[in-house]
CSV table of C-alpha atoms in Angstrom, one decimal:
chain,number,residue,atom,x,y,z
A,7,MET,CA,-7.7,-20.9,6.3
A,8,THR,CA,-9.9,-18.2,4.8
A,9,GLY,CA,-12.2,-17.1,7.6
A,10,ARG,CA,-11.5,-14.4,10.3
A,11,ASP,CA,-9.3,-15.9,13.2
A,12,SER,CA,-8.0,-12.8,15.1
A,13,PRO,CA,-8.4,-11.5,18.6
A,14,ARG,CA,-8.3,-8.0,17.3
A,15,THR,CA,-10.8,-5.9,15.2
A,16,SER,CA,-10.1,-5.3,11.6
A,17,VAL,CA,-9.3,-1.6,12.3
A,18,GLU,CA,-6.7,-2.7,14.9
A,19,ASN,CA,-5.1,-5.2,12.5
A,20,ALA,CA,-4.9,-2.6,9.7
A,21,GLU,CA,-3.1,-0.1,12.1
A,22,LEU,CA,-0.9,-3.1,13.3
A,23,ALA,CA,-0.1,-3.8,9.8
A,24,LEU,CA,1.2,-0.5,8.9
A,25,LEU,CA,3.5,-0.6,12.1
A,26,LEU,CA,4.7,-4.1,11.4
A,27,GLU,CA,5.5,-3.2,7.8
A,28,VAL,CA,7.8,-0.3,8.7
A,29,ALA,CA,9.5,-2.2,11.6
A,30,GLY,CA,10.6,-5.0,9.2
A,31,THR,CA,14.2,-5.0,8.4
A,32,PRO,CA,16.2,-5.0,6.2
A,33,LYS,CA,13.9,-4.0,3.3
A,34,PRO,CA,16.3,-2.7,0.6
A,35,GLY,CA,15.6,1.1,-0.2
A,36,ASN,CA,12.8,1.7,2.4
A,37,VAL,CA,12.7,3.3,5.6
A,38,ASP,CA,12.6,0.6,8.5
A,39,ARG,CA,13.6,0.6,12.2
A,40,HIS,CA,17.3,0.7,11.3
A,41,ARG,CA,17.2,3.2,8.4
A,42,ASP,CA,15.7,6.7,7.7
A,43,HIS,CA,15.7,8.7,4.5
A,44,ASP,CA,16.9,12.3,4.6
A,45,ASP,CA,13.4,13.8,4.7
A,46,LEU,CA,11.4,10.7,5.8
A,47,ARG,CA,12.0,9.0,9.1
A,48,PHE,CA,10.7,5.9,11.0
A,49,GLU,CA,8.9,8.1,13.4
A,50,HIS,CA,6.9,9.6,10.6
A,51,PHE,CA,5.6,6.2,9.6
A,52,LEU,CA,4.7,5.4,13.1
A,53,ALA,CA,2.7,8.8,13.4
A,54,GLY,CA,1.2,8.2,10.0
A,55,ALA,CA,-0.1,4.7,10.9
A,56,VAL,CA,-1.8,6.2,14.2
A,57,GLY,CA,-3.2,9.1,12.3
A,58,ALA,CA,-4.8,6.9,9.6
A,59,ARG,CA,-6.9,5.1,12.2
A,60,ARG,CA,-10.0,7.2,12.0
A,61,GLY,CA,-10.1,6.6,8.4
A,62,LEU,CA,-9.6,2.9,8.7
A,63,ALA,CA,-12.5,3.0,11.3
A,64,LEU,CA,-14.8,4.5,8.7
A,65,ALA,CA,-13.8,1.8,6.3
A,66,ALA,CA,-15.2,-0.7,8.8
A,67,ASP,CA,-18.4,1.3,9.1
A,68,HIS,CA,-20.8,0.5,6.3
A,69,ASP,CA,-22.6,3.9,6.9
A,70,HIS,CA,-19.5,5.7,5.3
A,71,ALA,CA,-18.3,5.3,1.7
A,72,VAL,CA,-15.1,3.7,0.7
A,73,GLY,CA,-13.7,6.9,-0.7
A,74,GLU,CA,-14.5,8.9,2.3
A,75,ALA,CA,-12.8,6.5,4.5
A,76,PHE,CA,-9.7,6.5,2.2
A,77,GLU,CA,-9.6,10.4,2.2
A,78,ARG,CA,-10.0,10.5,5.9
A,79,ALA,CA,-7.2,7.9,6.5
A,80,VAL,CA,-4.8,9.9,4.0
A,81,GLU,CA,-5.8,13.2,5.9
A,82,GLY,CA,-4.9,11.7,9.3
A,83,MET,CA,-1.8,10.0,8.0
A,84,SER,CA,-0.5,13.6,7.0
A,85,HIS,CA,-0.4,14.7,10.5
A,86,GLN,CA,3.3,14.3,10.7
A,87,ARG,CA,6.3,16.3,9.3
A,88,GLY,CA,7.5,13.7,6.9
A,89,GLY,CA,4.6,14.0,4.3
A,90,ASN,CA,3.5,11.0,2.4
A,91,THR,CA,4.2,7.9,4.4
A,92,GLN,CA,1.4,5.2,3.5
A,93,PHE,CA,-0.7,6.5,0.7
A,94,GLY,CA,-0.5,3.3,-1.3
A,95,ALA,CA,-0.7,0.9,1.6
A,96,LEU,CA,-3.9,2.8,2.7
A,97,LEU,CA,-5.3,2.4,-0.8
A,98,LEU,CA,-5.1,-1.3,-0.2
A,99,LEU,CA,-6.0,-1.3,3.4
A,100,VAL,CA,-9.3,0.6,3.1
A,101,PRO,CA,-11.1,-2.0,0.7
A,102,LEU,CA,-9.6,-4.8,2.7
A,103,VAL,CA,-10.9,-3.5,6.0
A,104,ARG,CA,-14.3,-3.0,4.4
A,105,ALA,CA,-14.4,-6.5,2.9
A,106,GLY,CA,-13.5,-8.1,6.2
A,107,SER,CA,-15.5,-5.8,8.5
A,108,ASP,CA,-18.5,-7.1,10.7
A,109,GLY,CA,-16.8,-10.4,11.3
A,110,ARG,CA,-17.1,-11.6,7.6
A,111,ALA,CA,-14.6,-13.8,6.1
A,112,LEU,CA,-11.9,-11.8,4.2
A,113,THR,CA,-11.7,-13.4,0.8
A,114,THR,CA,-10.6,-12.1,-2.5
A,115,GLU,CA,-14.3,-12.3,-3.6
A,116,ALA,CA,-15.4,-10.1,-0.8
A,117,VAL,CA,-12.8,-7.5,-1.9
A,118,GLU,CA,-13.9,-7.7,-5.5
A,119,HIS,CA,-17.4,-7.0,-4.3
A,120,VAL,CA,-16.2,-3.8,-2.6
A,121,VAL,CA,-14.3,-2.6,-5.7
A,122,ALA,CA,-17.2,-3.3,-7.9
A,123,ASP,CA,-19.6,-1.4,-5.6
A,124,THR,CA,-17.4,1.8,-5.6
A,125,THR,CA,-19.1,5.0,-7.0
A,126,VAL,CA,-18.3,8.3,-8.6
A,127,ASP,CA,-18.3,9.9,-5.3
A,128,ASP,CA,-15.7,7.5,-4.1
A,129,ALA,CA,-13.5,8.6,-7.2
A,130,VAL,CA,-14.1,12.3,-6.3
A,131,ALA,CA,-13.0,11.5,-2.6
A,132,PHE,CA,-9.9,9.6,-3.9
A,133,TYR,CA,-8.8,12.6,-5.9
A,134,ARG,CA,-9.4,14.9,-3.0
A,135,ALA,CA,-6.9,12.7,-1.0
A,136,PHE,CA,-4.2,14.0,-3.3
A,137,GLU,CA,-4.7,17.6,-1.6
A,138,HIS,CA,-3.4,16.4,1.7
A,139,VAL,CA,0.0,15.0,0.7
A,140,ASP,CA,2.5,15.0,-2.4
A,141,VAL,CA,2.3,11.8,-4.1
A,142,ALA,CA,4.7,10.7,-6.8
A,143,VAL,CA,2.6,10.0,-9.9
A,144,GLY,CA,3.1,9.9,-13.6
A,145,ASP,CA,1.5,11.8,-16.3
A,146,PRO,CA,-2.0,10.7,-17.2
A,147,PRO,CA,-2.7,8.9,-20.5
A,148,GLU,CA,-2.7,11.0,-23.6
A,149,GLY,CA,-5.9,13.0,-23.9
A,150,LEU,CA,-7.0,12.5,-20.3
A,151,ASP,CA,-5.3,15.6,-18.7
A,152,ALA,CA,-8.5,16.4,-17.0
A,153,LEU,CA,-8.1,13.4,-15.1
A,154,ASP,CA,-4.7,14.0,-13.7
A,155,VAL,CA,-4.9,13.0,-10.0
A,156,ARG,CA,-2.6,16.0,-9.1
A,157,ARG,CA,-5.6,18.2,-9.9
A,158,GLY,CA,-7.4,16.9,-6.7
A,159,GLY,CA,-10.9,18.0,-6.1
A,160,ALA,CA,-10.6,20.1,-9.3
A,161,ALA,CA,-11.1,17.0,-11.3
A,162,GLU,CA,-14.6,16.4,-9.9
A,163,ARG,CA,-16.3,17.7,-12.9
A,164,ALA,CA,-14.3,15.5,-15.4
A,165,LEU,CA,-15.0,12.5,-13.3
A,166,ARG,CA,-18.8,13.1,-13.1
A,167,GLU,CA,-19.1,13.9,-16.8
A,168,ARG,CA,-17.4,10.5,-17.5
A,169,GLY,CA,-19.2,8.7,-14.9
A,170,LEU,CA,-16.0,7.1,-13.6
A,171,THR,CA,-16.2,5.1,-10.4
A,172,LEU,CA,-13.0,4.6,-8.1
A,173,ALA,CA,-12.7,1.0,-9.8
A,174,ASP,CA,-12.7,2.7,-13.2
A,175,VAL,CA,-10.0,5.1,-12.1
A,176,MET,CA,-7.9,2.3,-10.8
A,177,ALA,CA,-8.4,0.5,-14.1
A,178,LEU,CA,-6.9,3.5,-15.9
A,179,SER,CA,-3.6,3.1,-13.9
A,180,ALA,CA,-3.3,-0.6,-13.5
A,181,GLU,CA,-0.6,-1.1,-16.2
A,182,VAL,CA,1.8,1.3,-14.6
A,183,ASP,CA,0.8,1.1,-10.9
A,184,GLY,CA,1.2,-2.0,-8.8
A,185,VAL,CA,-1.5,-0.9,-6.3
A,186,ALA,CA,-4.1,0.0,-8.9
A,187,ALA,CA,-3.4,-3.4,-10.6
A,188,GLU,CA,-4.4,-5.0,-7.2
A,189,TRP,CA,-7.7,-3.4,-7.4
A,190,VAL,CA,-8.2,-4.6,-10.9
A,191,ARG,CA,-6.8,-8.2,-10.2
A,192,GLY,CA,-8.7,-9.1,-6.9
A,193,PHE,CA,-5.7,-8.3,-4.8
A,194,GLU,CA,-4.1,-11.4,-6.0
A,195,ARG,CA,-0.6,-10.6,-4.9
A,196,THR,CA,-1.8,-9.3,-1.6
A,197,PHE,CA,-3.4,-12.6,-0.6
A,198,GLU,CA,-0.6,-14.8,-1.9
A,199,ALA,CA,1.9,-12.8,0.1
A,200,ALA,CA,-0.5,-13.3,3.1
A,201,GLU,CA,-0.1,-17.0,2.6
A,202,TRP,CA,3.8,-16.7,2.5
A,203,LEU,CA,3.6,-14.8,5.9
A,204,LEU,CA,1.5,-17.5,7.5
A,205,ALA,CA,3.7,-20.2,6.2
A,206,ASP,CA,6.9,-18.6,7.5
A,207,GLU,CA,8.5,-18.7,11.0
A,208,GLY,CA,10.0,-16.1,13.3
A,209,SER,CA,8.8,-12.7,14.3
A,210,ALA,CA,6.2,-10.8,12.2
A,211,PRO,CA,8.6,-8.0,11.2
A,212,ASP,CA,11.2,-10.6,10.2
A,213,ARG,CA,8.6,-12.5,8.0
A,214,ALA,CA,7.6,-9.2,6.6
A,215,ALA,CA,11.1,-8.3,5.5
A,216,ARG,CA,11.4,-11.7,3.7
A,217,VAL,CA,8.1,-11.4,2.1
A,218,PHE,CA,9.1,-7.8,0.9
A,219,LEU,CA,12.0,-9.5,-0.9
A,220,ARG,CA,10.0,-12.2,-2.4
A,221,LEU,CA,7.4,-9.5,-3.8
A,222,LEU,CA,10.2,-7.5,-5.1
A,223,VAL,CA,11.6,-10.6,-6.8
A,224,ASP,CA,8.3,-11.5,-8.1
A,225,GLU,CA,7.6,-8.4,-9.9
A,226,VAL,CA,9.4,-5.0,-10.8
A,227,ASP,CA,8.3,-2.3,-8.5
A,228,THR,CA,6.3,0.5,-10.3
A,229,PHE,CA,7.3,3.2,-7.7
A,230,VAL,CA,11.0,2.8,-8.4
A,231,ALA,CA,10.2,2.7,-12.2
A,232,LYS,CA,8.2,5.9,-11.7
A,233,THR,CA,10.6,7.8,-9.5
A,234,ALA,CA,13.9,6.5,-10.8
A,235,ASP,CA,13.7,4.6,-14.1
A,236,GLU,CA,13.1,1.1,-15.4
A,237,ALA,CA,16.8,0.2,-15.4
A,238,ARG,CA,17.1,0.7,-11.8
A,239,ALA,CA,13.7,-0.9,-11.1
A,240,THR,CA,14.9,-3.9,-12.9
A,241,GLU,CA,18.2,-3.9,-11.0
A,242,ALA,CA,16.2,-3.7,-7.8
A,243,THR,CA,14.4,-7.0,-8.8
A,244,ARG,CA,17.6,-8.7,-9.8
A,245,ARG,CA,19.5,-7.9,-6.7
A,246,ALA,CA,16.6,-8.7,-4.4
A,247,ARG,CA,16.7,-12.2,-5.9
A,248,ALA,CA,20.5,-12.3,-5.1
A,249,ALA,CA,19.7,-11.2,-1.5
A,250,LEU,CA,17.1,-13.9,-1.2
A,251,ASP,CA,19.4,-16.6,-2.5
A,252,GLY,CA,22.1,-15.4,-0.1
A,253,GLU,CA,24.4,-14.4,-2.8
A,254,GLU,CA,24.2,-10.7,-1.6
A,255,GLU,CA,24.0,-9.2,1.9
A,256,ALA,CA,20.6,-7.8,2.5
A,257,GLU,CA,21.7,-5.3,5.1
A,258,ALA,CA,24.4,-3.9,2.8
A,259,LEU,CA,22.0,-3.8,0.0
A,260,ALA,CA,19.4,-1.9,2.1
A,261,ASP,CA,22.1,0.6,3.0
A,262,GLU,CA,23.0,1.0,-0.7
A,263,PHE,CA,19.6,1.5,-2.0
A,264,VAL,CA,18.9,4.1,0.6
A,265,GLU,CA,21.9,5.9,-0.5
A,266,ARG,CA,21.1,5.8,-4.3
A,267,GLY,CA,17.4,6.6,-3.6
A,268,ILE,CA,16.0,3.3,-4.9
A,269,ASN,CA,12.8,3.1,-2.9
A,270,PRO,CA,10.5,0.1,-3.7
A,271,GLY,CA,7.5,1.8,-2.3
A,272,THR,CA,4.9,-0.3,-3.9
A,273,THR,CA,6.4,-3.5,-2.8
A,274,ALA,CA,6.1,-1.9,0.9
A,275,ASP,CA,2.6,-1.1,0.3
A,276,LEU,CA,1.8,-4.8,-0.8
A,277,THR,CA,3.7,-6.1,2.2
A,278,ALA,CA,1.4,-3.9,4.5
A,279,GLY,CA,-1.6,-5.2,2.7
A,280,ALA,CA,-0.5,-8.8,3.0
A,281,LEU,CA,0.2,-8.3,6.8
A,282,PHE,CA,-3.4,-7.2,7.3
A,283,VAL,CA,-4.6,-10.3,5.5
A,284,ALA,CA,-2.3,-12.4,7.6
A,285,LEU,CA,-3.3,-10.9,10.8
A,286,GLU,CA,-7.0,-11.4,10.1
A,287,ARG,CA,-6.2,-15.0,9.5
A,288,GLY,CA,-4.4,-15.6,12.7
A,289,LEU,CA,-0.8,-14.4,12.4
A,290,GLU,CA,0.3,-14.1,15.9
A,291,VAL,CA,2.4,-11.1,17.3
């Protein structure tokens, strides 16, 4: 199934995907409906999903640019006390919503067209989104300090001088950031995980938790590598495999990872994107 088969609009499905992602449990290291972090709670993610809706609506409106839609979604998401809840997930969802809007079939080719059509203005808006919340990012490549995303709107001149589109900016980070890699690779993992969701059984949050583990097993989480270190990122993947194989208790692993601050955020972002694609293709809730 590659067409659209949902009773909801794409915007409704995007908001629902964010809600279902955080409701899935256990997702080792992440906030879910059973676990909070010290400074980031389940309720913050619910509020973030609702707040992002206006930006997601702009993504479905072709009179508004993708970058504008993303910045608006992040700004709306930020209207809760937890800070950054779904920045990476929104970076996946905005082009997906654009690709599937107006009743069109949501395919990898459609998303690739959205990415290819991004502009320098979209890149500038993406940078401005960093002014709304603190986002854990690594240092820019050597010689590209002017393009450090932490500069926010102050990087506009450098972006325009280099003529960098949002697609170009994503390509610069694709080797070290799993969400940026999706932009470069045609959202390959997102669509594959959506098929896993559709082929599974049970409630949508339970399916999401299992897909989270499969994604974490499939590839080391770049957010863990960035915020902890490569060793813990590799450990997270290895132990997710043990949990998926029934050799380790997933609930206990989730508690341990929260306690140790091992937070596979990129994997959660991909799960949200996959949920959206699956909902568009008929996943029932």
